[in-house]
PDB file of C-alpha atoms in Angstrom:
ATOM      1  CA  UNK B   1      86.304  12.959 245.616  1.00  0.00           C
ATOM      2  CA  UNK B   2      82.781  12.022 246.002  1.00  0.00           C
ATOM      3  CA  UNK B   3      79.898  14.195 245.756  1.00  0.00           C
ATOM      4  CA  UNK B   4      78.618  12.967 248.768  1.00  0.00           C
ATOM      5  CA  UNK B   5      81.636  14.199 251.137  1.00  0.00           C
ATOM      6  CA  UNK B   6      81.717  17.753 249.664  1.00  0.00           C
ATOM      7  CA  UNK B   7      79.565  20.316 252.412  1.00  0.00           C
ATOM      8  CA  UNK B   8      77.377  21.460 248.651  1.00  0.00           C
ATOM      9  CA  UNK B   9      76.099  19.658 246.151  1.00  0.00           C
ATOM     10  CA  UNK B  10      77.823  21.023 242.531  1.00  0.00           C
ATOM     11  CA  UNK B  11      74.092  22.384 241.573  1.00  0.00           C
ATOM     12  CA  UNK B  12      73.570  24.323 244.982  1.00  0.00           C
ATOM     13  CA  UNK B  13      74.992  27.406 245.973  1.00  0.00           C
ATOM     14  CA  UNK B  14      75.883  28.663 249.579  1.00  0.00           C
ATOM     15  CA  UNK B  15      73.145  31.178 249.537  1.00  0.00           C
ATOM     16  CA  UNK B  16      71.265  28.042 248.674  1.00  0.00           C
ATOM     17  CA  UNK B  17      72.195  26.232 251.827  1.00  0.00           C
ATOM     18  CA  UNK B  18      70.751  25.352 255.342  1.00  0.00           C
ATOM     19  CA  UNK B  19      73.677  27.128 256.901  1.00  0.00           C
ATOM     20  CA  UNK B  20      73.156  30.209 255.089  1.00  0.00           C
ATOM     21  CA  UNK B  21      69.744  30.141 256.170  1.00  0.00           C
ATOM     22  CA  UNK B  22      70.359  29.268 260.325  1.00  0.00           C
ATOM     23  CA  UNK B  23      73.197  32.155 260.159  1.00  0.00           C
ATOM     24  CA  UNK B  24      71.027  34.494 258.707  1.00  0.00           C
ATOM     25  CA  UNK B  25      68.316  33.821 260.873  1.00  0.00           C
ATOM     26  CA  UNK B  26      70.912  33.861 263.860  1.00  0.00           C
ATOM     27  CA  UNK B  27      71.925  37.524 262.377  1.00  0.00           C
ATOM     28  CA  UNK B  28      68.904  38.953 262.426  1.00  0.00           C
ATOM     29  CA  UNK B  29      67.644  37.349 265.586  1.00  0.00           C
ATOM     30  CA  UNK B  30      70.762  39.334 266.814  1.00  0.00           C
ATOM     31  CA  UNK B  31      69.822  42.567 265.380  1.00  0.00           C
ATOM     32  CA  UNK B  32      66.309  42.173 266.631  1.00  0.00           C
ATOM     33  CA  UNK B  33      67.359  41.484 270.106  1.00  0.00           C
ATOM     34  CA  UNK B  34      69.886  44.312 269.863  1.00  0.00           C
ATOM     35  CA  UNK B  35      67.422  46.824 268.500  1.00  0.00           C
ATOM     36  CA  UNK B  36      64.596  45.746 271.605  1.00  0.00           C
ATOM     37  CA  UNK B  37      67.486  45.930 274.199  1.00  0.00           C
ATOM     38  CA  UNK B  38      68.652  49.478 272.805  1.00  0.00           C
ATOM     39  CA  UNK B  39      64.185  50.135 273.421  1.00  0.00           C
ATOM     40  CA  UNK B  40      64.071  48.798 276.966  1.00  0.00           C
ATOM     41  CA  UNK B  41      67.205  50.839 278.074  1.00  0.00           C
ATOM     42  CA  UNK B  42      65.435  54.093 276.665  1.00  0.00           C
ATOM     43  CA  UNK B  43      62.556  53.390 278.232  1.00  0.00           C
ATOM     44  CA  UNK B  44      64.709  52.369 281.551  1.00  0.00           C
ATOM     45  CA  UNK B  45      66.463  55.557 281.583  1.00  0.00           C
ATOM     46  CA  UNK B  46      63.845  57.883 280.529  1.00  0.00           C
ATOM     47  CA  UNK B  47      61.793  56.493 283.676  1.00  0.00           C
ATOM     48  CA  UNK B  48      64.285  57.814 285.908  1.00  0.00           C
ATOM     49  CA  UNK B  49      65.188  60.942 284.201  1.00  0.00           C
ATOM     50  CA  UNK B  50      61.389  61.959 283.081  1.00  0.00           C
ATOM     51  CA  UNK B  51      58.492  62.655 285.419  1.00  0.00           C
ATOM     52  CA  UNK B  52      55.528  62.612 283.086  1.00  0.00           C
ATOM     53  CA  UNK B  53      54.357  59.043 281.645  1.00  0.00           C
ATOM     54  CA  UNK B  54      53.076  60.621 278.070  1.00  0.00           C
ATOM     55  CA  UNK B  55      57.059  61.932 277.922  1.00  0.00           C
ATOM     56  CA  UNK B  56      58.632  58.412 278.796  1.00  0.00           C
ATOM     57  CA  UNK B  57      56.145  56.748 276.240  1.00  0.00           C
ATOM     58  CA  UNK B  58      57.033  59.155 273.330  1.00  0.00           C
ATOM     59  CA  UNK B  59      60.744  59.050 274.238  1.00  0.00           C
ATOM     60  CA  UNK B  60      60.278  54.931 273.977  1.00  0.00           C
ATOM     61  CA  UNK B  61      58.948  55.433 270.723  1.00  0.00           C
ATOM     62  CA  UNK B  62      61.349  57.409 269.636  1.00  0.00           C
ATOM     63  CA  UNK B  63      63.885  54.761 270.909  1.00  0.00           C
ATOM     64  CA  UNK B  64      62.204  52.412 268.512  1.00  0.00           C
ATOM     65  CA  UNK B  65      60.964  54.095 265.272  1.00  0.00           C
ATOM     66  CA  UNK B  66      64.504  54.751 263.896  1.00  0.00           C
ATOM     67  CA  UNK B  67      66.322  51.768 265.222  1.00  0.00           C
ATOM     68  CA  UNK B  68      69.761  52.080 266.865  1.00  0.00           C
ATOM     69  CA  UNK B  69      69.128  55.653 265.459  1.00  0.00           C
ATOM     70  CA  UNK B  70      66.769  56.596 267.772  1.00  0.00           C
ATOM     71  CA  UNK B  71      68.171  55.490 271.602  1.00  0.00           C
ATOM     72  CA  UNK B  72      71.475  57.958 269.869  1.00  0.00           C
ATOM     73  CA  UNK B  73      68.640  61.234 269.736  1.00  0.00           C
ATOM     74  CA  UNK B  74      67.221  59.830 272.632  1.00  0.00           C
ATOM     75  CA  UNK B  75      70.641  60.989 274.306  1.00  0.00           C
ATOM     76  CA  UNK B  76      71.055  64.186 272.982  1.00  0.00           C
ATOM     77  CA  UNK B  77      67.270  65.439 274.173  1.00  0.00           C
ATOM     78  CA  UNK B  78      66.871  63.720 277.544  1.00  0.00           C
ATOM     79  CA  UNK B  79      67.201  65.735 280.385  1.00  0.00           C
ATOM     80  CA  UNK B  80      70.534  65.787 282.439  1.00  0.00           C
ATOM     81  CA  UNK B  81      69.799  64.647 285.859  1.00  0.00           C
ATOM     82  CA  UNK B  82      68.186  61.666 287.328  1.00  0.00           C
ATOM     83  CA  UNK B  83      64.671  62.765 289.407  1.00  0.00           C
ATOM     84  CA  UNK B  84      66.162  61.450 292.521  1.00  0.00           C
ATOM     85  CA  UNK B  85      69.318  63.677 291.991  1.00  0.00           C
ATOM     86  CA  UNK B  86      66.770  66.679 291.278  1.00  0.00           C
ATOM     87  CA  UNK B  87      64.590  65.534 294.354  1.00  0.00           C
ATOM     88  CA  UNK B  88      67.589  65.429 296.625  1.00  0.00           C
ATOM     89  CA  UNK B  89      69.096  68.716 295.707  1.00  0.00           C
ATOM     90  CA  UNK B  90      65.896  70.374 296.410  1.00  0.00           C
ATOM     91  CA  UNK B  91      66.108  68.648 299.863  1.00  0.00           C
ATOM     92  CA  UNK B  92      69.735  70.184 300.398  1.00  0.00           C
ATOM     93  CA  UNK B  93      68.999  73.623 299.195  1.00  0.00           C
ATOM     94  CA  UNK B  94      65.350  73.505 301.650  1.00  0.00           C
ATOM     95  CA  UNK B  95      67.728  72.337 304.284  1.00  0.00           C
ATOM     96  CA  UNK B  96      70.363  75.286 303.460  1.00  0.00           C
ATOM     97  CA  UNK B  97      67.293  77.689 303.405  1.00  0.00           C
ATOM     98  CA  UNK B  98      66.002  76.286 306.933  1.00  0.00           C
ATOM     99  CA  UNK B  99      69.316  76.939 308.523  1.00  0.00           C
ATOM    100  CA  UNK B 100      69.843  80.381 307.334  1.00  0.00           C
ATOM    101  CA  UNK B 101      66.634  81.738 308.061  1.00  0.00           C
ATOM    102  CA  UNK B 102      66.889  80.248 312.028  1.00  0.00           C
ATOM    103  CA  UNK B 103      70.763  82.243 311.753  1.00  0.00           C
ATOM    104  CA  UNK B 104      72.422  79.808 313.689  1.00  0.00           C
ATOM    105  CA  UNK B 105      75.198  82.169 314.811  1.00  0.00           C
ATOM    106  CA  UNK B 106      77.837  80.257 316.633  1.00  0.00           C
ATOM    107  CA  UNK B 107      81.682  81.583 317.524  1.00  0.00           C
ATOM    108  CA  UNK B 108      84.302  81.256 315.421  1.00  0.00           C
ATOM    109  CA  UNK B 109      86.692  80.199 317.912  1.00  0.00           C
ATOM    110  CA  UNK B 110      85.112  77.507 320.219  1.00  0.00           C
ATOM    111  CA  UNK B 111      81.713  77.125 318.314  1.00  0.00           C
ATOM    112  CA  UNK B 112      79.687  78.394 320.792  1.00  0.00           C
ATOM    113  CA  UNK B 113      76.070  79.796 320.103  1.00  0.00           C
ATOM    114  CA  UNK B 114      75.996  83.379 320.633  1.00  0.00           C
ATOM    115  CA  UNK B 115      73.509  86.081 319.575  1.00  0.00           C
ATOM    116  CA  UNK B 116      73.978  88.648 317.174  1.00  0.00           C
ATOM    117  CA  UNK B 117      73.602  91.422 319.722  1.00  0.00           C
ATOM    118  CA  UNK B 118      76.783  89.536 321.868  1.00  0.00           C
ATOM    119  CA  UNK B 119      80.007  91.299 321.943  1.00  0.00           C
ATOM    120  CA  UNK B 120      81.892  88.566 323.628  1.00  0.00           C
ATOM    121  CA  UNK B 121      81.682  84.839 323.333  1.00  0.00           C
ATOM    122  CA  UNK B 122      80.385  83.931 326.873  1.00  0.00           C
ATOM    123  CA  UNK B 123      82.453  80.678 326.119  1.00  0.00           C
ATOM    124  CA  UNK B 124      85.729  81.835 325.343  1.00  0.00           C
ATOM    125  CA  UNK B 125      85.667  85.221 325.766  1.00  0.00           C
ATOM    126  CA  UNK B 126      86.431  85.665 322.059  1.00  0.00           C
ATOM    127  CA  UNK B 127      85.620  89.622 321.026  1.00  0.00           C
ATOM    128  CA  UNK B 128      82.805  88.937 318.607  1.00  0.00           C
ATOM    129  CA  UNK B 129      81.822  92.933 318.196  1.00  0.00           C
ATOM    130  CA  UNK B 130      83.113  95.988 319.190  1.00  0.00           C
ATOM    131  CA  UNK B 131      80.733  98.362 320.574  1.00  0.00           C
ATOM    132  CA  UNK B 132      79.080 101.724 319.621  1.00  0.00           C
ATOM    133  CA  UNK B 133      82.002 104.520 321.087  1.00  0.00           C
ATOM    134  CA  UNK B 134      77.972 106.509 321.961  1.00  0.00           C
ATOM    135  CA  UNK B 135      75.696 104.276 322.900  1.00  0.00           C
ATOM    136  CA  UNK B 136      77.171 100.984 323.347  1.00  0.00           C
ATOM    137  CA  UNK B 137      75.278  99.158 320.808  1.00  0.00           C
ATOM    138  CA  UNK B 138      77.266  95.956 319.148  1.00  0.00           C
ATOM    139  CA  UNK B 139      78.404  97.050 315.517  1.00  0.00           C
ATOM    140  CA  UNK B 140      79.556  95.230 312.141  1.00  0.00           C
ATOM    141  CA  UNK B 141      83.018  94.915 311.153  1.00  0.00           C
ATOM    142  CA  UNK B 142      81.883  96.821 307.852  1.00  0.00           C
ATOM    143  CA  UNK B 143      79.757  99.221 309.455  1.00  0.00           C
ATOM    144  CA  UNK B 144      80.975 103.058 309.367  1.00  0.00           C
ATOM    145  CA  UNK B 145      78.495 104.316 311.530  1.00  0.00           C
ATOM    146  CA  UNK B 146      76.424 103.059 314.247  1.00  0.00           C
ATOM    147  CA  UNK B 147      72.633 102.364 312.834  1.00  0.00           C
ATOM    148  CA  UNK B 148      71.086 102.616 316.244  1.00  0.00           C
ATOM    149  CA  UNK B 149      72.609 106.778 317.192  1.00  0.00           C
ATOM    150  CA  UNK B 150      73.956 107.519 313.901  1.00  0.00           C
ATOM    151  CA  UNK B 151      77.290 107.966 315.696  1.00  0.00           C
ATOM    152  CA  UNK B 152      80.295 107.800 312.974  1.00  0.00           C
ATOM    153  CA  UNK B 153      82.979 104.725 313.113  1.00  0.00           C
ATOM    154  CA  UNK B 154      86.557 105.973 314.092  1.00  0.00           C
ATOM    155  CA  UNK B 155      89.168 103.644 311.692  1.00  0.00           C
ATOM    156  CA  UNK B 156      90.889 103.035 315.085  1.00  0.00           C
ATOM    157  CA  UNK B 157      87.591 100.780 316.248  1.00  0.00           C
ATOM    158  CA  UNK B 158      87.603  98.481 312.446  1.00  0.00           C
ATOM    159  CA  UNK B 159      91.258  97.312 313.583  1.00  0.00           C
ATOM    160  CA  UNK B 160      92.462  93.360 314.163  1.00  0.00           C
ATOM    161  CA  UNK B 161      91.604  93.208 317.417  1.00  0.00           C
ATOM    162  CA  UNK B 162      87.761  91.561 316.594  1.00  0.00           C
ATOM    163  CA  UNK B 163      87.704  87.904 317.454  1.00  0.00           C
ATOM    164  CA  UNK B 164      91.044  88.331 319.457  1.00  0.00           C
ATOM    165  CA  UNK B 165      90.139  86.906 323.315  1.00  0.00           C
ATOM    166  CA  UNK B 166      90.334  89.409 325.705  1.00  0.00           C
ATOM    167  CA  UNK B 167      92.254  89.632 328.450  1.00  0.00           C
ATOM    168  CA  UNK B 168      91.581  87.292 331.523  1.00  0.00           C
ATOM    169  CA  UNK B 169      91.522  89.120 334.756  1.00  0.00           C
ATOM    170  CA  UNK B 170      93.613  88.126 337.420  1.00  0.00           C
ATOM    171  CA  UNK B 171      92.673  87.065 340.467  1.00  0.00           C
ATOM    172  CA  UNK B 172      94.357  88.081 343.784  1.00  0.00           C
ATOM    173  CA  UNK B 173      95.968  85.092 345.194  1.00  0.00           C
ATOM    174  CA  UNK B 174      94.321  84.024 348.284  1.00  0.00           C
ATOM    175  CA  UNK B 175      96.857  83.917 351.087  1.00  0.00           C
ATOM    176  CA  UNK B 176      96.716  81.872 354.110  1.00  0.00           C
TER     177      UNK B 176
END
């Protein structure tokens, strides 16, 4: 064999070579990109997680300083939730708030509105209440005695028979 057909001259070595040098250059082009990409998805996620610029810059930096080091403490510092996911929370709990305070009270039957003062669904005629044995006032199931005449409870009136319908009347037939 010729000297000419072998890939390295007999006085060069491979570390010597062009292709050492283009892989090695290829490698570290690699790592480079790697390291940048590792960077730019810090500083992507830390914009959506983090309100305050100054606090997405440093966490960028921190992405980069120590590479592939840093994105890896970058995880174990950055805040849980996504803004939007803190933003739209606060919108369901304000919502949750908004329709407790207007009390919304509705049967449990046939969905009806009702007040809290109703004993009977106007709907359905579902018992809602029972009332005060005294003064007629609508009471809790819980309630032992009667906040508006101080009247005690009897057991018999906390019974089963709340949000049973009551009885329809009946109508006399009409003859001809």
């Amino acid at each position: 064999m010729t000297t000419a057909t072998l890939p390295l001259a007999a006085d060069e070595s491979f570390f010597d070579s062009a292709t050492w040098t283009v892989s090695r250059n290829l490698a570290v082009l690699v790592v480079v990109l790697l390291w940048l990409a590792t960077a730019y998805w810090v500083y992507k996620d830390a914009r959506r997680r983090i309100d305050d610029g100054w606090l997405v810059a440093m966490a960028v930096v921190l992405g980069l300083v120590p590479p592939f080091l840093g994105p890896i403490l970058y995880l174990f510092f950055r805040p849980p939730e996504y803004l939007e996911d803190v933003r739209e929370r606060e919108l369901e709990i304000r919502a949750i708030e908004e329709r407790l305070a207007e009390r919304d009270l509705r049967c449990p039957v046939c969905r009806g509105r009702v007040e809290s003062t109703y004993l009977v669904c106007p709907v359905c005629t579902t018992r809602l209440k029972q009332a005060c044995a005294e003064c007629g006032s609508p009471l809790e199931p819980l309630w032992q005695a009667c906040p508006h005449c101080a009247a005690p409870v009897p057991p018999s009136m906390l019974s089963d028979d709340v949000l049973q319908p009551l009885p329809q009347p009946r109508r006399p037939r009409q003859g001809r």
